[in-house]
mmCIF file of C-alpha atoms in Angstrom:
data_model
loop_
_atom_site.group_PDB
_atom_site.id
_atom_site.type_symbol
_atom_site.label_atom_id
_atom_site.label_comp_id
_atom_site.label_asym_id
_atom_site.label_seq_id
_atom_site.Cartn_x
_atom_site.Cartn_y
_atom_site.Cartn_z
ATOM 1 C CA UNK A 1 85.256 63.396 58.356
ATOM 2 C CA UNK A 2 88.840 63.301 57.185
ATOM 3 C CA UNK A 3 90.605 59.946 57.445
ATOM 4 C CA UNK A 4 94.310 60.182 58.083
ATOM 5 C CA UNK A 5 96.829 58.351 55.952
ATOM 6 C CA UNK A 6 99.899 56.461 57.164
ATOM 7 C CA UNK A 7 101.691 58.126 60.038
ATOM 8 C CA UNK A 8 103.975 61.035 59.230
ATOM 9 C CA UNK A 9 103.355 60.916 55.452
ATOM 10 C CA UNK A 10 101.735 64.330 55.010
ATOM 11 C CA UNK A 11 103.770 67.504 54.543
ATOM 12 C CA UNK A 12 102.494 70.761 53.107
ATOM 13 C CA UNK A 13 103.753 71.483 49.577
ATOM 14 C CA UNK A 14 105.891 74.636 49.015
ATOM 15 C CA UNK A 15 103.734 77.693 49.728
ATOM 16 C CA UNK A 16 104.207 81.452 49.923
ATOM 17 C CA UNK A 17 105.720 82.473 53.268
ATOM 18 C CA UNK A 18 103.484 83.988 55.953
ATOM 19 C CA UNK A 19 105.098 87.344 55.197
ATOM 20 C CA UNK A 20 104.202 86.913 51.508
ATOM 21 C CA UNK A 21 100.624 85.920 52.436
ATOM 22 C CA UNK A 22 100.334 89.117 54.491
ATOM 23 C CA UNK A 23 101.542 91.166 51.509
ATOM 24 C CA UNK A 24 99.454 89.236 48.965
ATOM 25 C CA UNK A 25 96.163 89.749 50.831
ATOM 26 C CA UNK A 26 97.147 93.197 52.191
ATOM 27 C CA UNK A 27 96.721 92.022 55.776
ATOM 28 C CA UNK A 28 97.429 94.332 58.677
ATOM 29 C CA UNK A 29 97.114 93.570 62.365
ATOM 30 C CA UNK A 30 94.279 95.601 63.887
ATOM 31 C CA UNK A 31 95.505 97.274 67.060
ATOM 32 C CA UNK A 32 92.002 97.564 68.569
ATOM 33 C CA UNK A 33 91.673 93.758 68.274
ATOM 34 C CA UNK A 34 95.168 93.278 69.817
ATOM 35 C CA UNK A 35 96.244 91.143 66.855
ATOM 36 C CA UNK A 36 99.894 90.120 66.558
ATOM 37 C CA UNK A 37 101.236 87.813 63.844
ATOM 38 C CA UNK A 38 103.905 85.189 64.470
ATOM 39 C CA UNK A 39 105.893 84.781 61.237
ATOM 40 C CA UNK A 40 108.767 82.515 62.318
ATOM 41 C CA UNK A 41 107.751 78.924 61.508
ATOM 42 C CA UNK A 42 110.474 77.581 63.805
ATOM 43 C CA UNK A 43 108.638 79.249 66.696
ATOM 44 C CA UNK A 44 105.199 78.069 65.556
ATOM 45 C CA UNK A 45 106.627 74.521 65.300
ATOM 46 C CA UNK A 46 107.907 74.909 68.869
ATOM 47 C CA UNK A 47 104.465 75.964 70.149
ATOM 48 C CA UNK A 48 102.836 72.986 68.436
ATOM 49 C CA UNK A 49 105.422 70.561 69.885
ATOM 50 C CA UNK A 50 104.491 71.845 73.369
ATOM 51 C CA UNK A 51 100.981 70.463 72.788
ATOM 52 C CA UNK A 52 102.440 66.921 72.856
ATOM 53 C CA UNK A 53 101.996 64.238 70.205
ATOM 54 C CA UNK A 54 99.402 65.240 67.600
ATOM 55 C CA UNK A 55 99.639 62.024 65.574
ATOM 56 C CA UNK A 56 96.140 61.318 64.183
ATOM 57 C CA UNK A 57 94.731 64.010 66.494
ATOM 58 C CA UNK A 58 91.748 66.265 65.869
ATOM 59 C CA UNK A 59 92.832 69.829 66.532
ATOM 60 C CA UNK A 60 90.761 72.948 67.121
ATOM 61 C CA UNK A 61 92.770 76.103 66.425
ATOM 62 C CA UNK A 62 91.427 79.443 67.596
ATOM 63 C CA UNK A 63 92.466 82.740 66.030
ATOM 64 C CA UNK A 64 94.606 81.310 63.186
ATOM 65 C CA UNK A 65 95.086 84.718 61.537
ATOM 66 C CA UNK A 66 97.425 84.415 58.527
ATOM 67 C CA UNK A 67 98.055 80.740 59.330
ATOM 68 C CA UNK A 68 101.530 80.418 60.892
ATOM 69 C CA UNK A 69 100.554 77.966 63.658
ATOM 70 C CA UNK A 70 98.060 76.411 61.220
ATOM 71 C CA UNK A 71 100.943 75.288 58.975
ATOM 72 C CA UNK A 72 102.849 73.797 61.901
ATOM 73 C CA UNK A 73 99.752 71.855 63.029
ATOM 74 C CA UNK A 74 99.119 70.526 59.501
ATOM 75 C CA UNK A 75 102.711 69.236 59.402
ATOM 76 C CA UNK A 76 102.334 67.408 62.751
ATOM 77 C CA UNK A 77 100.627 64.224 61.497
ATOM 78 C CA UNK A 78 97.086 65.245 62.490
ATOM 79 C CA UNK A 79 93.852 63.620 61.297
ATOM 80 C CA UNK A 80 91.953 66.889 60.958
ATOM 81 C CA UNK A 81 92.332 70.566 61.830
ATOM 82 C CA UNK A 82 89.356 72.837 62.422
ATOM 83 C CA UNK A 83 90.071 76.580 62.500
ATOM 84 C CA UNK A 84 87.608 79.241 63.656
ATOM 85 C CA UNK A 85 88.420 82.756 62.472
ATOM 86 C CA UNK A 86 86.248 85.800 63.065
ATOM 87 C CA UNK A 87 88.163 88.210 60.801
ATOM 88 C CA UNK A 88 87.089 87.689 57.170
ATOM 89 C CA UNK A 89 90.364 89.180 55.868
ATOM 90 C CA UNK A 90 92.198 85.980 56.845
ATOM 91 C CA UNK A 91 89.842 83.510 55.142
ATOM 92 C CA UNK A 92 91.439 83.610 51.619
ATOM 93 C CA UNK A 93 94.915 82.850 53.000
ATOM 94 C CA UNK A 94 93.507 79.995 55.092
ATOM 95 C CA UNK A 95 91.633 78.701 52.036
ATOM 96 C CA UNK A 96 94.978 78.517 50.220
ATOM 97 C CA UNK A 97 96.232 76.243 53.027
ATOM 98 C CA UNK A 98 93.065 74.149 52.824
ATOM 99 C CA UNK A 99 93.586 73.652 49.081
ATOM 100 C CA UNK A 100 97.179 72.552 49.779
ATOM 101 C CA UNK A 101 96.024 70.039 52.428
ATOM 102 C CA UNK A 102 92.964 68.296 50.917
ATOM 103 C CA UNK A 103 90.649 66.814 53.556
ATOM 104 C CA UNK A 104 92.826 68.024 56.428
ATOM 105 C CA UNK A 105 91.687 71.601 57.111
ATOM 106 C CA UNK A 106 88.160 72.848 57.805
ATOM 107 C CA UNK A 107 87.598 76.595 58.042
ATOM 108 C CA UNK A 108 84.750 78.172 59.986
ATOM 109 C CA UNK A 109 84.190 81.905 59.645
ATOM 110 C CA UNK A 110 82.791 82.585 63.103
ATOM 111 C CA UNK A 111 83.351 83.669 66.689
ATOM 112 C CA UNK A 112 85.235 81.321 68.991
ATOM 113 C CA UNK A 113 83.225 82.674 71.959
ATOM 114 C CA UNK A 114 79.975 81.281 70.502
ATOM 115 C CA UNK A 115 81.119 78.393 68.253
ATOM 116 C CA UNK A 116 79.719 74.959 69.292
ATOM 117 C CA UNK A 117 82.833 72.777 69.202
ATOM 118 C CA UNK A 118 81.065 69.827 70.885
ATOM 119 C CA UNK A 119 79.334 69.022 67.564
ATOM 120 C CA UNK A 120 82.420 69.445 65.390
ATOM 121 C CA UNK A 121 84.332 66.171 65.822
ATOM 122 C CA UNK A 122 83.350 62.454 65.646
ATOM 123 C CA UNK A 123 81.485 60.987 68.633
ATOM 124 C CA UNK A 124 83.972 58.104 68.612
ATOM 125 C CA UNK A 125 86.653 60.456 70.021
ATOM 126 C CA UNK A 126 84.813 60.821 73.335
ATOM 127 C CA UNK A 127 86.475 59.392 76.444
ATOM 128 C CA UNK A 128 85.316 58.942 80.028
ATOM 129 C CA UNK A 129 86.483 61.827 82.235
ATOM 130 C CA UNK A 130 88.610 59.485 84.361
ATOM 131 C CA UNK A 131 90.365 58.067 81.272
ATOM 132 C CA UNK A 132 93.438 59.514 79.548
ATOM 133 C CA UNK A 133 92.720 62.744 77.613
ATOM 134 C CA UNK A 134 91.059 62.248 74.199
ATOM 135 C CA UNK A 135 92.983 62.752 70.954
ATOM 136 C CA UNK A 136 91.487 66.238 70.711
ATOM 137 C CA UNK A 137 93.554 69.381 71.270
ATOM 138 C CA UNK A 138 92.916 73.125 71.401
ATOM 139 C CA UNK A 139 95.799 75.290 70.184
ATOM 140 C CA UNK A 140 95.806 79.037 69.642
ATOM 141 C CA UNK A 141 97.708 82.300 69.480
ATOM 142 C CA UNK A 142 94.934 84.305 71.123
ATOM 143 C CA UNK A 143 94.416 88.038 70.621
ATOM 144 C CA UNK A 144 95.184 89.545 74.033
ATOM 145 C CA UNK A 145 91.744 91.205 74.164
ATOM 146 C CA UNK A 146 89.890 87.849 74.277
ATOM 147 C CA UNK A 147 92.404 85.605 76.046
ATOM 148 C CA UNK A 148 91.155 86.118 79.628
ATOM 149 C CA UNK A 149 87.374 85.938 78.933
ATOM 150 C CA UNK A 150 87.986 82.920 76.698
ATOM 151 C CA UNK A 151 90.012 80.942 79.231
ATOM 152 C CA UNK A 152 87.405 81.717 81.939
ATOM 153 C CA UNK A 153 84.686 80.466 79.555
ATOM 154 C CA UNK A 154 86.654 77.269 78.865
ATOM 155 C CA UNK A 155 87.374 76.717 82.571
ATOM 156 C CA UNK A 156 83.622 76.902 83.177
ATOM 157 C CA UNK A 157 83.209 74.342 80.376
ATOM 158 C CA UNK A 158 85.770 72.123 82.160
ATOM 159 C CA UNK A 159 83.696 72.317 85.358
ATOM 160 C CA UNK A 160 80.521 71.326 83.463
ATOM 161 C CA UNK A 161 82.356 68.863 81.163
ATOM 162 C CA UNK A 162 80.742 70.420 78.120
ATOM 163 C CA UNK A 163 81.895 72.485 75.116
ATOM 164 C CA UNK A 164 85.391 71.286 74.086
ATOM 165 C CA UNK A 165 85.366 69.012 77.152
ATOM 166 C CA UNK A 166 82.374 66.977 75.996
ATOM 167 C CA UNK A 167 85.079 64.717 74.477
ATOM 168 C CA UNK A 168 86.802 64.237 77.864
ATOM 169 C CA UNK A 169 89.794 66.026 79.370
ATOM 170 C CA UNK A 170 90.756 67.912 76.192
ATOM 171 C CA UNK A 171 94.195 69.535 76.478
ATOM 172 C CA UNK A 172 94.787 73.200 75.603
ATOM 173 C CA UNK A 173 97.989 74.955 74.492
ATOM 174 C CA UNK A 174 97.445 78.713 74.327
ATOM 175 C CA UNK A 175 99.363 81.980 74.177
ATOM 176 C CA UNK A 176 98.863 84.833 76.642
ATOM 177 C CA UNK A 177 100.628 88.033 77.563
ATOM 178 C CA UNK A 178 103.544 86.854 79.709
ATOM 179 C CA UNK A 179 102.044 88.557 82.778
ATOM 180 C CA UNK A 180 98.758 86.650 82.312
ATOM 181 C CA UNK A 181 100.683 83.396 81.786
ATOM 182 C CA UNK A 182 102.517 84.047 85.066
ATOM 183 C CA UNK A 183 99.221 84.677 86.860
ATOM 184 C CA UNK A 184 97.799 81.402 85.589
ATOM 185 C CA UNK A 185 100.629 79.375 87.156
ATOM 186 C CA UNK A 186 101.373 81.610 90.190
ATOM 187 C CA UNK A 187 101.754 79.736 93.477
ATOM 188 C CA UNK A 188 100.689 80.788 96.970
ATOM 189 C CA UNK A 189 102.603 83.846 98.153
ATOM 190 C CA UNK A 190 103.632 84.966 94.657
ATOM 191 C CA UNK A 191 103.034 88.610 93.701
ATOM 192 C CA UNK A 192 101.335 87.331 90.523
ATOM 193 C CA UNK A 193 98.828 85.217 92.503
ATOM 194 C CA UNK A 194 95.341 86.253 91.383
ATOM 195 C CA UNK A 195 91.789 85.166 90.637
ATOM 196 C CA UNK A 196 93.070 83.490 87.445
ATOM 197 C CA UNK A 197 95.583 81.410 89.429
ATOM 198 C CA UNK A 198 92.858 79.839 91.577
ATOM 199 C CA UNK A 199 90.257 79.411 88.817
ATOM 200 C CA UNK A 200 92.765 77.627 86.553
ATOM 201 C CA UNK A 201 94.540 75.551 89.189
ATOM 202 C CA UNK A 202 91.498 74.137 90.934
ATOM 203 C CA UNK A 203 90.354 72.604 87.638
ATOM 204 C CA UNK A 204 93.541 71.953 85.638
ATOM 205 C CA UNK A 205 97.195 71.050 85.757
ATOM 206 C CA UNK A 206 98.654 74.316 84.389
ATOM 207 C CA UNK A 207 102.188 74.682 83.025
ATOM 208 C CA UNK A 208 103.981 77.701 81.535
ATOM 209 C CA UNK A 209 105.871 75.788 78.827
ATOM 210 C CA UNK A 210 107.483 78.496 76.680
ATOM 211 C CA UNK A 211 108.216 82.233 76.577
ATOM 212 C CA UNK A 212 108.361 83.957 73.186
ATOM 213 C CA UNK A 213 109.992 87.396 72.972
ATOM 214 C CA UNK A 214 107.667 90.171 71.812
ATOM 215 C CA UNK A 215 110.088 91.024 68.992
ATOM 216 C CA UNK A 216 109.125 87.736 67.264
ATOM 217 C CA UNK A 217 105.641 89.136 66.555
ATOM 218 C CA UNK A 218 104.454 91.628 63.956
ATOM 219 C CA UNK A 219 103.589 94.230 65.075
ATOM 220 C CA UNK A 220 105.792 93.857 68.145
ATOM 221 C CA UNK A 221 103.664 93.885 71.318
ATOM 222 C CA UNK A 222 104.928 95.794 74.341
ATOM 223 C CA UNK A 223 105.231 92.526 76.292
ATOM 224 C CA UNK A 224 106.648 89.038 75.827
ATOM 225 C CA UNK A 225 104.268 86.139 75.270
ATOM 226 C CA UNK A 226 103.843 83.014 77.397
ATOM 227 C CA UNK A 227 102.628 79.654 76.093
ATOM 228 C CA UNK A 228 100.537 77.789 78.682
ATOM 229 C CA UNK A 229 99.488 74.127 78.584
ATOM 230 C CA UNK A 230 96.322 73.017 80.426
ATOM 231 C CA UNK A 231 95.270 69.447 81.246
ATOM 232 C CA UNK A 232 91.926 69.190 83.104
ATOM 233 C CA UNK A 233 92.161 67.274 86.396
ATOM 234 C CA UNK A 234 90.191 64.053 86.809
ATOM 235 C CA UNK A 235 88.822 65.517 90.077
ATOM 236 C CA UNK A 236 88.507 69.286 90.670
ATOM 237 C CA UNK A 237 90.219 70.532 93.832
ATOM 238 C CA UNK A 238 87.045 72.421 94.807
ATOM 239 C CA UNK A 239 83.804 70.482 94.355
ATOM 240 C CA UNK A 240 81.329 73.349 94.228
ATOM 241 C CA UNK A 241 79.497 75.012 91.303
ATOM 242 C CA UNK A 242 81.782 77.147 89.110
ATOM 243 C CA UNK A 243 79.791 80.354 89.687
ATOM 244 C CA UNK A 244 80.014 79.931 93.451
ATOM 245 C CA UNK A 245 83.785 79.382 93.328
ATOM 246 C CA UNK A 246 84.155 82.349 90.990
ATOM 247 C CA UNK A 247 82.177 84.611 93.338
ATOM 248 C CA UNK A 248 84.223 83.666 96.424
ATOM 249 C CA UNK A 249 87.537 84.017 94.564
ATOM 250 C CA UNK A 250 86.606 87.341 92.912
ATOM 251 C CA UNK A 251 85.584 88.827 96.241
ATOM 252 C CA UNK A 252 88.696 87.576 98.017
ATOM 253 C CA UNK A 253 90.962 89.279 95.465
ATOM 254 C CA UNK A 254 89.083 92.583 95.393
ATOM 255 C CA UNK A 255 91.418 94.106 97.954
ATOM 256 C CA UNK A 256 94.539 92.119 97.153
ATOM 257 C CA UNK A 257 96.853 94.245 99.345
ATOM 258 C CA UNK A 258 94.592 94.109 102.400
ATOM 259 C CA UNK A 259 93.772 91.237 104.746
ATOM 260 C CA UNK A 260 91.526 88.616 103.146
ATOM 261 C CA UNK A 261 88.597 89.316 105.511
ATOM 262 C CA UNK A 262 88.067 92.675 103.748
ATOM 263 C CA UNK A 263 87.259 91.193 100.343
ATOM 264 C CA UNK A 264 85.482 88.112 101.674
ATOM 265 C CA UNK A 265 83.288 90.404 103.782
ATOM 266 C CA UNK A 266 81.752 91.706 100.554
ATOM 267 C CA UNK A 267 79.965 88.344 100.186
ATOM 268 C CA UNK A 268 77.555 89.495 102.906
ATOM 269 C CA UNK A 269 75.060 92.365 103.356
ATOM 270 C CA UNK A 270 76.486 95.262 105.357
ATOM 271 C CA UNK A 271 74.166 94.815 108.340
ATOM 272 C CA UNK A 272 75.507 91.280 109.007
ATOM 273 C CA UNK A 273 78.938 91.632 107.390
ATOM 274 C CA UNK A 274 81.202 91.513 110.417
ATOM 275 C CA UNK A 275 79.399 88.632 112.119
ATOM 276 C CA UNK A 276 79.016 86.468 109.011
ATOM 277 C CA UNK A 277 82.541 87.097 107.723
ATOM 278 C CA UNK A 278 83.859 85.984 111.117
ATOM 279 C CA UNK A 279 81.713 82.840 110.938
ATOM 280 C CA UNK A 280 82.920 82.058 107.386
ATOM 281 C CA UNK A 281 86.604 82.391 108.271
ATOM 282 C CA UNK A 282 86.321 80.544 111.587
ATOM 283 C CA UNK A 283 84.357 77.643 110.103
ATOM 284 C CA UNK A 284 86.791 77.408 107.167
ATOM 285 C CA UNK A 285 89.769 77.622 109.555
ATOM 286 C CA UNK A 286 91.310 80.519 107.597
ATOM 287 C CA UNK A 287 93.385 83.204 109.332
ATOM 288 C CA UNK A 288 91.593 86.530 108.642
ATOM 289 C CA UNK A 289 94.945 88.373 108.520
ATOM 290 C CA UNK A 290 96.281 86.412 105.535
ATOM 291 C CA UNK A 291 96.511 88.425 102.317
ATOM 292 C CA UNK A 292 94.559 87.030 99.321
ATOM 293 C CA UNK A 293 97.842 86.063 97.621
ATOM 294 C CA UNK A 294 98.711 83.882 100.642
ATOM 295 C CA UNK A 295 95.568 81.743 100.335
ATOM 296 C CA UNK A 296 96.083 78.241 98.933
ATOM 297 C CA UNK A 297 93.616 76.306 96.768
ATOM 298 C CA UNK A 298 92.865 74.277 99.936
ATOM 299 C CA UNK A 299 91.945 77.497 101.763
ATOM 300 C CA UNK A 300 89.542 78.341 98.928
ATOM 301 C CA UNK A 301 88.122 74.822 99.028
ATOM 302 C CA UNK A 302 87.231 75.315 102.714
ATOM 303 C CA UNK A 303 85.877 78.819 102.118
ATOM 304 C CA UNK A 304 83.687 77.649 99.209
ATOM 305 C CA UNK A 305 82.370 74.654 101.163
ATOM 306 C CA UNK A 306 81.403 76.846 104.145
ATOM 307 C CA UNK A 307 79.941 79.597 101.926
ATOM 308 C CA UNK A 308 77.843 76.951 100.132
ATOM 309 C CA UNK A 309 76.394 75.827 103.488
ATOM 310 C CA UNK A 310 75.621 79.434 104.385
ATOM 311 C CA UNK A 311 73.875 79.895 101.005
ATOM 312 C CA UNK A 312 71.850 76.712 101.579
ATOM 313 C CA UNK A 313 70.720 78.111 104.945
ATOM 314 C CA UNK A 314 69.921 81.562 103.473
ATOM 315 C CA UNK A 315 68.475 81.208 99.928
ATOM 316 C CA UNK A 316 68.921 84.954 99.213
ATOM 317 C CA UNK A 317 72.626 85.055 100.073
ATOM 318 C CA UNK A 318 74.104 83.838 96.779
ATOM 319 C CA UNK A 319 72.169 86.503 94.836
ATOM 320 C CA UNK A 320 73.553 89.276 97.085
ATOM 321 C CA UNK A 321 75.811 91.762 95.287
ATOM 322 C CA UNK A 322 77.551 94.389 97.405
ATOM 323 C CA UNK A 323 77.730 96.811 94.437
ATOM 324 C CA UNK A 324 73.938 96.711 94.149
ATOM 325 C CA UNK A 325 73.644 97.486 97.862
ATOM 326 C CA UNK A 326 76.070 100.410 97.482
ATOM 327 C CA UNK A 327 74.054 101.733 94.546
ATOM 328 C CA UNK A 328 70.736 101.504 96.428
ATOM 329 C CA UNK A 329 72.284 103.186 99.486
ATOM 330 C CA UNK A 330 73.678 105.979 97.304
ATOM 331 C CA UNK A 331 70.326 106.495 95.520
ATOM 332 C CA UNK A 332 68.474 106.575 98.842
ATOM 333 C CA UNK A 333 70.928 109.172 100.205
ATOM 334 C CA UNK A 334 70.403 111.341 97.099
ATOM 335 C CA UNK A 335 66.603 111.070 97.471
ATOM 336 C CA UNK A 336 66.796 111.960 101.165
ATOM 337 C CA UNK A 337 69.068 114.941 100.423
ATOM 338 C CA UNK A 338 66.624 116.110 97.741
ATOM 339 C CA UNK A 339 63.680 115.952 100.148
ATOM 340 C CA UNK A 340 65.430 117.785 102.998
#
């Protein structure tokens, strides 16, 4: 493992600019992968500052690409930086940075969705969940195509305290399309309130810390970019299994413009839907005529607690999927029509 020197002594030597790296290695953003490069080092420095103090920190950067944010992290007094990059075209440029920062930068050519970060850093960094966050940070300019599945994966890791959160309440500073960033922080009653709002906010303190105009990226995306900072809570606001919370929240937001009883009703088989939806809402003390966007995290806490009791009483309930029931009903109707 890299051992850091005296505080603030390391600075990268003069290097080709990010633009020159892109030309040198003939790099082009791949539209299908929703890649966008950030070339302005003043902006990458700003993103890294939003992560908080990185002095002697161990940092995990996802999607480094040509290495703009990577340079800013290396200049922030860190102990070690681990980057995971799936696209082999970026490895030579990152290797150039590694050569310029001996012992500071480790490069893994792999997929962030499957990489086992919990084995990557020293055991000594681990902290109790109730303690202050460990000196471990996740930072990344995420391709838009993976940002939502990745944050959902990491939120599930937060709930299980594994993956990057095996070290404790690891903080994350990540880029998203501005609209997604707004959903992550949206409060009750906001038009942007969504499944992501609840899933993030019941587990983390979530802050939209910076907006970067789309014109700062190459190629320019059609939207601006939001930088969001996550700090896992010492106690989740809903104390139920992640998959159960996810199921209740997903169903609630299925019909976001209709009353909440419509979506929540899909938790139950059609034959008992009206009765059991009424029982769920009454027991949770939730007004059935609220829209999904008007439900608070406390509302979802009550709904999840009551739904859990209902699942405990009926072991088959959690496995119920209304789409499966629709499919079976449709197939049966087709068979009956064919026989008549």
